[in-house]
Every structure is written in C-alpha cells, then in structure tokens.
Amino acid sequence: MSLEILLLPLGIAAVAAIKQARSTDLCEKCRTTRITDQGLLVAALRAMGATEIMETEGRLSARTAYGPVTFQRVGSVFLGRVDKAEAETPHMLAELDVKVGHITQIHTIENVRRQAAAMGMVLIEERSEDGTVQLVFEQGS
C-alpha cells in the first residue's frame, strides 16, 4: 500500500472538517434544532407568521414576532437563533418545535389515510383531544 492511498482519505477528511467548522462559524450563538428538512423549517416558520423568508440551500433568514432569525444547516440538522435578542432564541425554538410537530402530525395522518384507503380500509372514528389524534379503521366491504 502506498503512502498516496493513505493521504487521500486524510485529505478528504480534513477538507470536510474545515467546511464543517466554517459553516458553524456562519451561525454563531445558534442552538440545535431537530429539523433536518429545509421545506419543513420554512413551513413551520410560515405557520409562526414569519415574513421576508430568504433561503438558499442550507441557510435561511426571516422576520418573526421574536425579531430577525437565522438558520444554518450544520451536518444533518439546522441550527437557529434570534439575531438581535439572544434571550428569545429558546422561546422561538420552542414555538418552532410545536409548529413542526403539528405539521408533521398532519402529514402523517394524511399518509395513513391514503395507505388505509389503498388497502380498502374505512375511517370509522377520529378523536382529537389535547393535540392527540386517534384514528380507527375497519376493513371495507
């Protein structure tokens, strides 16, 4: 095995580490979210009433009731912050997490309904209490 073969993976790893460090620097004082999908992040921000949403791949900014916000993808998740009011960041991220949960729940219910219909099942009961949804299906005739 030659030295060149060993150095190539090390060089690739070094470049990746440098890119990761630089992308983290772009979002100083950001906090980690559980959001991995940029489309879901945009939808949640809209649900919060955000305006002036500007996005590029892996990065976005918007105006919210908390003030201007910035999000940056680092690795597989987005980091976020309220730009001019650091103390508001945890509150904004908590509201964002609730909106993401609601949007995800709606999408999941729609997918379950489609799959059930494709299998010939019929929805016979749906109850929503305190944000929970219960779906009961029966085999169609």
mmCIF file with all atom_site columns, C-alpha atoms in Angstrom:
data_model
loop_
_atom_site.group_PDB
_atom_site.id
_atom_site.type_symbol
_atom_site.label_atom_id
_atom_site.label_alt_id
_atom_site.label_comp_id
_atom_site.label_asym_id
_atom_site.label_entity_id
_atom_site.label_seq_id
_atom_site.pdbx_PDB_ins_code
_atom_site.Cartn_x
_atom_site.Cartn_y
_atom_site.Cartn_z
_atom_site.occupancy
_atom_site.B_iso_or_equiv
_atom_site.pdbx_formal_charge
_atom_site.auth_seq_id
_atom_site.auth_comp_id
_atom_site.auth_asym_id
_atom_site.auth_atom_id
_atom_site.pdbx_PDB_model_num
ATOM 1   C CA . MET A 1 1   ? 0.000   0.000  0.000  1.00 0.00 ? 1   MET A CA 1
ATOM 2   C CA . SER A 1 2   ? 1.455   3.331  -0.940 1.00 0.00 ? 2   SER A CA 1
ATOM 3   C CA . LEU A 1 3   ? 1.536   6.486  1.106  1.00 0.00 ? 3   LEU A CA 1
ATOM 4   C CA . GLU A 1 4   ? -0.592  8.254  -1.536 1.00 0.00 ? 4   GLU A CA 1
ATOM 5   C CA . ILE A 1 5   ? -3.519  5.932  -0.903 1.00 0.00 ? 5   ILE A CA 1
ATOM 6   C CA . LEU A 1 6   ? -3.394  6.753  2.811  1.00 0.00 ? 6   LEU A CA 1
ATOM 7   C CA . LEU A 1 7   ? -3.074  10.501 2.332  1.00 0.00 ? 7   LEU A CA 1
ATOM 8   C CA . LEU A 1 8   ? -6.056  10.844 0.003  1.00 0.00 ? 8   LEU A CA 1
ATOM 9   C CA . PRO A 1 9   ? -8.735  9.869  2.609  1.00 0.00 ? 9   PRO A CA 1
ATOM 10  C CA . LEU A 1 10  ? -6.976  12.006 5.219  1.00 0.00 ? 10  LEU A CA 1
ATOM 11  C CA . GLY A 1 11  ? -7.071  14.996 2.865  1.00 0.00 ? 11  GLY A CA 1
ATOM 12  C CA . ILE A 1 12  ? -10.768 14.469 2.155  1.00 0.00 ? 12  ILE A CA 1
ATOM 13  C CA . ALA A 1 13  ? -11.484 14.249 5.885  1.00 0.00 ? 13  ALA A CA 1
ATOM 14  C CA . ALA A 1 14  ? -9.512  17.421 6.550  1.00 0.00 ? 14  ALA A CA 1
ATOM 15  C CA . VAL A 1 15  ? -11.415 19.363 3.882  1.00 0.00 ? 15  VAL A CA 1
ATOM 16  C CA . ALA A 1 16  ? -14.737 18.133 5.300  1.00 0.00 ? 16  ALA A CA 1
ATOM 17  C CA . ALA A 1 17  ? -13.696 19.208 8.808  1.00 0.00 ? 17  ALA A CA 1
ATOM 18  C CA . ILE A 1 18  ? -12.719 22.668 7.576  1.00 0.00 ? 18  ILE A CA 1
ATOM 19  C CA . LYS A 1 19  ? -16.067 23.079 5.781  1.00 0.00 ? 19  LYS A CA 1
ATOM 20  C CA . GLN A 1 20  ? -17.927 21.953 8.911  1.00 0.00 ? 20  GLN A CA 1
ATOM 21  C CA . ALA A 1 21  ? -16.030 24.461 11.078 1.00 0.00 ? 21  ALA A CA 1
ATOM 22  C CA . ARG A 1 22  ? -16.699 27.304 8.648  1.00 0.00 ? 22  ARG A CA 1
ATOM 23  C CA . SER A 1 23  ? -20.417 26.528 8.407  1.00 0.00 ? 23  SER A CA 1
ATOM 24  C CA . THR A 1 24  ? -20.678 26.566 12.212 1.00 0.00 ? 24  THR A CA 1
ATOM 25  C CA . ASP A 1 25  ? -18.963 29.975 12.285 1.00 0.00 ? 25  ASP A CA 1
ATOM 26  C CA . LEU A 1 26  ? -21.678 31.345 9.979  1.00 0.00 ? 26  LEU A CA 1
ATOM 27  C CA . CYS A 1 27  ? -24.262 30.716 12.673 1.00 0.00 ? 27  CYS A CA 1
ATOM 28  C CA . GLU A 1 28  ? -22.549 31.902 15.826 1.00 0.00 ? 28  GLU A CA 1
ATOM 29  C CA . LYS A 1 29  ? -24.640 31.550 19.012 1.00 0.00 ? 29  LYS A CA 1
ATOM 30  C CA . CYS A 1 30  ? -27.120 29.286 17.223 1.00 0.00 ? 30  CYS A CA 1
ATOM 31  C CA . ARG A 1 31  ? -28.868 26.461 19.020 1.00 0.00 ? 31  ARG A CA 1
ATOM 32  C CA . THR A 1 32  ? -29.516 22.999 17.640 1.00 0.00 ? 32  THR A CA 1
ATOM 33  C CA . THR A 1 33  ? -32.968 22.034 16.396 1.00 0.00 ? 33  THR A CA 1
ATOM 34  C CA . ARG A 1 34  ? -34.286 18.584 15.476 1.00 0.00 ? 34  ARG A CA 1
ATOM 35  C CA . ILE A 1 35  ? -35.200 19.816 11.998 1.00 0.00 ? 35  ILE A CA 1
ATOM 36  C CA . THR A 1 36  ? -33.438 18.145 9.089  1.00 0.00 ? 36  THR A CA 1
ATOM 37  C CA . ASP A 1 37  ? -35.725 19.206 6.216  1.00 0.00 ? 37  ASP A CA 1
ATOM 38  C CA . GLN A 1 38  ? -35.489 22.775 4.945  1.00 0.00 ? 38  GLN A CA 1
ATOM 39  C CA . GLY A 1 39  ? -39.016 22.667 3.469  1.00 0.00 ? 39  GLY A CA 1
ATOM 40  C CA . LEU A 1 40  ? -40.433 21.675 6.863  1.00 0.00 ? 40  LEU A CA 1
ATOM 41  C CA . LEU A 1 41  ? -38.492 24.505 8.504  1.00 0.00 ? 41  LEU A CA 1
ATOM 42  C CA . VAL A 1 42  ? -39.930 27.045 6.044  1.00 0.00 ? 42  VAL A CA 1
ATOM 43  C CA . ALA A 1 43  ? -43.466 25.698 6.552  1.00 0.00 ? 43  ALA A CA 1
ATOM 44  C CA . ALA A 1 44  ? -43.098 25.925 10.340 1.00 0.00 ? 44  ALA A CA 1
ATOM 45  C CA . LEU A 1 45  ? -41.779 29.487 10.129 1.00 0.00 ? 45  LEU A CA 1
ATOM 46  C CA . ARG A 1 46  ? -44.746 30.437 7.936  1.00 0.00 ? 46  ARG A CA 1
ATOM 47  C CA . ALA A 1 47  ? -47.080 28.828 10.481 1.00 0.00 ? 47  ALA A CA 1
ATOM 48  C CA . MET A 1 48  ? -45.463 31.077 13.104 1.00 0.00 ? 48  MET A CA 1
ATOM 49  C CA . GLY A 1 49  ? -46.261 34.106 10.961 1.00 0.00 ? 49  GLY A CA 1
ATOM 50  C CA . ALA A 1 50  ? -42.737 34.694 9.700  1.00 0.00 ? 50  ALA A CA 1
ATOM 51  C CA . THR A 1 51  ? -42.271 37.130 6.835  1.00 0.00 ? 51  THR A CA 1
ATOM 52  C CA . GLU A 1 52  ? -39.434 38.040 4.485  1.00 0.00 ? 52  GLU A CA 1
ATOM 53  C CA . ILE A 1 53  ? -38.196 34.455 4.357  1.00 0.00 ? 53  ILE A CA 1
ATOM 54  C CA . MET A 1 54  ? -34.934 34.376 2.397  1.00 0.00 ? 54  MET A CA 1
ATOM 55  C CA . GLU A 1 55  ? -33.443 30.986 1.707  1.00 0.00 ? 55  GLU A CA 1
ATOM 56  C CA . THR A 1 56  ? -30.501 29.405 -0.001 1.00 0.00 ? 56  THR A CA 1
ATOM 57  C CA . GLU A 1 57  ? -29.509 25.757 0.236  1.00 0.00 ? 57  GLU A CA 1
ATOM 58  C CA . GLY A 1 58  ? -28.795 25.048 3.904  1.00 0.00 ? 58  GLY A CA 1
ATOM 59  C CA . ARG A 1 59  ? -29.349 28.582 5.162  1.00 0.00 ? 59  ARG A CA 1
ATOM 60  C CA . LEU A 1 60  ? -32.315 30.875 5.696  1.00 0.00 ? 60  LEU A CA 1
ATOM 61  C CA . SER A 1 61  ? -33.374 34.020 7.454  1.00 0.00 ? 61  SER A CA 1
ATOM 62  C CA . ALA A 1 62  ? -36.758 35.535 8.236  1.00 0.00 ? 62  ALA A CA 1
ATOM 63  C CA . ARG A 1 63  ? -38.593 38.095 10.324 1.00 0.00 ? 63  ARG A CA 1
ATOM 64  C CA . THR A 1 64  ? -40.688 36.738 13.189 1.00 0.00 ? 64  THR A CA 1
ATOM 65  C CA . ALA A 1 65  ? -42.514 38.107 16.213 1.00 0.00 ? 65  ALA A CA 1
ATOM 66  C CA . TYR A 1 66  ? -39.254 37.426 18.100 1.00 0.00 ? 66  TYR A CA 1
ATOM 67  C CA . GLY A 1 67  ? -37.239 39.530 15.659 1.00 0.00 ? 67  GLY A CA 1
ATOM 68  C CA . PRO A 1 68  ? -34.990 38.530 12.751 1.00 0.00 ? 68  PRO A CA 1
ATOM 69  C CA . VAL A 1 69  ? -33.944 34.873 12.825 1.00 0.00 ? 69  VAL A CA 1
ATOM 70  C CA . THR A 1 70  ? -31.203 32.894 11.105 1.00 0.00 ? 70  THR A CA 1
ATOM 71  C CA . PHE A 1 71  ? -30.976 29.150 10.485 1.00 0.00 ? 71  PHE A CA 1
ATOM 72  C CA . GLN A 1 72  ? -27.957 27.260 9.158  1.00 0.00 ? 72  GLN A CA 1
ATOM 73  C CA . ARG A 1 73  ? -27.654 23.566 8.306  1.00 0.00 ? 73  ARG A CA 1
ATOM 74  C CA . VAL A 1 74  ? -24.685 22.046 10.069 1.00 0.00 ? 74  VAL A CA 1
ATOM 75  C CA . GLY A 1 75  ? -24.289 18.371 9.386  1.00 0.00 ? 75  GLY A CA 1
ATOM 76  C CA . SER A 1 76  ? -27.775 16.939 9.021  1.00 0.00 ? 76  SER A CA 1
ATOM 77  C CA . VAL A 1 77  ? -29.699 19.382 11.268 1.00 0.00 ? 77  VAL A CA 1
ATOM 78  C CA . PHE A 1 78  ? -30.466 23.079 11.321 1.00 0.00 ? 78  PHE A CA 1
ATOM 79  C CA . LEU A 1 79  ? -29.151 25.427 13.967 1.00 0.00 ? 79  LEU A CA 1
ATOM 80  C CA . GLY A 1 80  ? -31.149 28.567 14.686 1.00 0.00 ? 80  GLY A CA 1
ATOM 81  C CA . ARG A 1 81  ? -31.123 31.821 16.610 1.00 0.00 ? 81  ARG A CA 1
ATOM 82  C CA . VAL A 1 82  ? -32.915 35.116 17.067 1.00 0.00 ? 82  VAL A CA 1
ATOM 83  C CA . ASP A 1 83  ? -30.378 37.556 15.659 1.00 0.00 ? 83  ASP A CA 1
ATOM 84  C CA . LYS A 1 84  ? -30.730 40.608 17.886 1.00 0.00 ? 84  LYS A CA 1
ATOM 85  C CA . ALA A 1 85  ? -32.209 39.099 21.041 1.00 0.00 ? 85  ALA A CA 1
ATOM 86  C CA . GLU A 1 86  ? -30.306 36.012 22.193 1.00 0.00 ? 86  GLU A CA 1
ATOM 87  C CA . ALA A 1 87  ? -32.585 35.554 25.199 1.00 0.00 ? 87  ALA A CA 1
ATOM 88  C CA . GLU A 1 88  ? -35.533 34.983 22.825 1.00 0.00 ? 88  GLU A CA 1
ATOM 89  C CA . THR A 1 89  ? -33.866 32.101 20.972 1.00 0.00 ? 89  THR A CA 1
ATOM 90  C CA . PRO A 1 90  ? -35.093 29.317 23.322 1.00 0.00 ? 90  PRO A CA 1
ATOM 91  C CA . HIS A 1 91  ? -38.660 30.684 23.211 1.00 0.00 ? 91  HIS A CA 1
ATOM 92  C CA . MET A 1 92  ? -38.632 30.952 19.424 1.00 0.00 ? 92  MET A CA 1
ATOM 93  C CA . LEU A 1 93  ? -37.215 27.435 19.047 1.00 0.00 ? 93  LEU A CA 1
ATOM 94  C CA . ALA A 1 94  ? -39.832 26.042 21.452 1.00 0.00 ? 94  ALA A CA 1
ATOM 95  C CA . GLU A 1 95  ? -42.658 27.583 19.388 1.00 0.00 ? 95  GLU A CA 1
ATOM 96  C CA . LEU A 1 96  ? -40.993 26.382 16.188 1.00 0.00 ? 96  LEU A CA 1
ATOM 97  C CA . ASP A 1 97  ? -40.802 22.842 17.594 1.00 0.00 ? 97  ASP A CA 1
ATOM 98  C CA . VAL A 1 98  ? -44.551 22.901 18.328 1.00 0.00 ? 98  VAL A CA 1
ATOM 99  C CA . LYS A 1 99  ? -45.321 24.076 14.779 1.00 0.00 ? 99  LYS A CA 1
ATOM 100 C CA . VAL A 1 100 ? -43.054 21.396 13.310 1.00 0.00 ? 100 VAL A CA 1
ATOM 101 C CA . GLY A 1 101 ? -44.877 18.794 15.412 1.00 0.00 ? 101 GLY A CA 1
ATOM 102 C CA . HIS A 1 102 ? -48.284 19.965 14.164 1.00 0.00 ? 102 HIS A CA 1
ATOM 103 C CA . ILE A 1 103 ? -47.172 19.960 10.525 1.00 0.00 ? 103 ILE A CA 1
ATOM 104 C CA . THR A 1 104 ? -45.586 16.523 10.877 1.00 0.00 ? 104 THR A CA 1
ATOM 105 C CA . GLN A 1 105 ? -48.746 15.184 12.545 1.00 0.00 ? 105 GLN A CA 1
ATOM 106 C CA . ILE A 1 106 ? -50.936 16.476 9.713  1.00 0.00 ? 106 ILE A CA 1
ATOM 107 C CA . HIS A 1 107 ? -48.663 14.919 7.072  1.00 0.00 ? 107 HIS A CA 1
ATOM 108 C CA . THR A 1 108 ? -48.582 11.608 8.937  1.00 0.00 ? 108 THR A CA 1
ATOM 109 C CA . ILE A 1 109 ? -52.375 11.477 9.227  1.00 0.00 ? 109 ILE A CA 1
ATOM 110 C CA . GLU A 1 110 ? -52.738 12.219 5.509  1.00 0.00 ? 110 GLU A CA 1
ATOM 111 C CA . ASN A 1 111 ? -50.277 9.424  4.667  1.00 0.00 ? 111 ASN A CA 1
ATOM 112 C CA . VAL A 1 112 ? -52.082 6.954  6.944  1.00 0.00 ? 112 VAL A CA 1
ATOM 113 C CA . ARG A 1 113 ? -55.425 7.815  5.359  1.00 0.00 ? 113 ARG A CA 1
ATOM 114 C CA . ARG A 1 114 ? -54.038 7.309  1.851  1.00 0.00 ? 114 ARG A CA 1
ATOM 115 C CA . GLN A 1 115 ? -52.429 3.992  2.763  1.00 0.00 ? 115 GLN A CA 1
ATOM 116 C CA . ALA A 1 116 ? -55.588 2.781  4.527  1.00 0.00 ? 116 ALA A CA 1
ATOM 117 C CA . ALA A 1 117 ? -57.755 3.709  1.540  1.00 0.00 ? 117 ALA A CA 1
ATOM 118 C CA . ALA A 1 118 ? -55.356 1.869  -0.773 1.00 0.00 ? 118 ALA A CA 1
ATOM 119 C CA . MET A 1 119 ? -55.747 -1.217 1.435  1.00 0.00 ? 119 MET A CA 1
ATOM 120 C CA . GLY A 1 120 ? -59.540 -0.943 1.335  1.00 0.00 ? 120 GLY A CA 1
ATOM 121 C CA . MET A 1 121 ? -59.947 0.274  4.908  1.00 0.00 ? 121 MET A CA 1
ATOM 122 C CA . VAL A 1 122 ? -62.505 2.853  6.066  1.00 0.00 ? 122 VAL A CA 1
ATOM 123 C CA . LEU A 1 123 ? -62.076 5.503  8.768  1.00 0.00 ? 123 LEU A CA 1
ATOM 124 C CA . ILE A 1 124 ? -64.817 4.965  11.340 1.00 0.00 ? 124 ILE A CA 1
ATOM 125 C CA . GLU A 1 125 ? -63.678 7.203  14.190 1.00 0.00 ? 125 GLU A CA 1
ATOM 126 C CA . GLU A 1 126 ? -61.366 10.150 14.716 1.00 0.00 ? 126 GLU A CA 1
ATOM 127 C CA . ARG A 1 127 ? -60.986 11.970 18.013 1.00 0.00 ? 127 ARG A CA 1
ATOM 128 C CA . SER A 1 128 ? -58.729 14.882 18.788 1.00 0.00 ? 128 SER A CA 1
ATOM 129 C CA . GLU A 1 129 ? -58.132 15.788 22.412 1.00 0.00 ? 129 GLU A CA 1
ATOM 130 C CA . ASP A 1 130 ? -55.275 17.955 23.674 1.00 0.00 ? 130 ASP A CA 1
ATOM 131 C CA . GLY A 1 131 ? -53.478 17.740 20.358 1.00 0.00 ? 131 GLY A CA 1
ATOM 132 C CA . THR A 1 132 ? -53.650 13.967 20.127 1.00 0.00 ? 132 THR A CA 1
ATOM 133 C CA . VAL A 1 133 ? -55.323 12.234 17.213 1.00 0.00 ? 133 VAL A CA 1
ATOM 134 C CA . GLN A 1 134 ? -56.697 8.728  17.264 1.00 0.00 ? 134 GLN A CA 1
ATOM 135 C CA . LEU A 1 135 ? -57.706 7.052  14.028 1.00 0.00 ? 135 LEU A CA 1
ATOM 136 C CA . VAL A 1 136 ? -59.686 3.831  13.965 1.00 0.00 ? 136 VAL A CA 1
ATOM 137 C CA . PHE A 1 137 ? -60.107 1.965  10.701 1.00 0.00 ? 137 PHE A CA 1
ATOM 138 C CA . GLU A 1 138 ? -62.185 -1.057 9.719  1.00 0.00 ? 138 GLU A CA 1
ATOM 139 C CA . GLN A 1 139 ? -61.926 -3.326 6.758  1.00 0.00 ? 139 GLN A CA 1
ATOM 140 C CA . GLY A 1 140 ? -64.145 -2.026 3.934  1.00 0.00 ? 140 GLY A CA 1
ATOM 141 C CA . SER A 1 141 ? -66.653 -4.227 2.191  1.00 0.00 ? 141 SER A CA 1
#
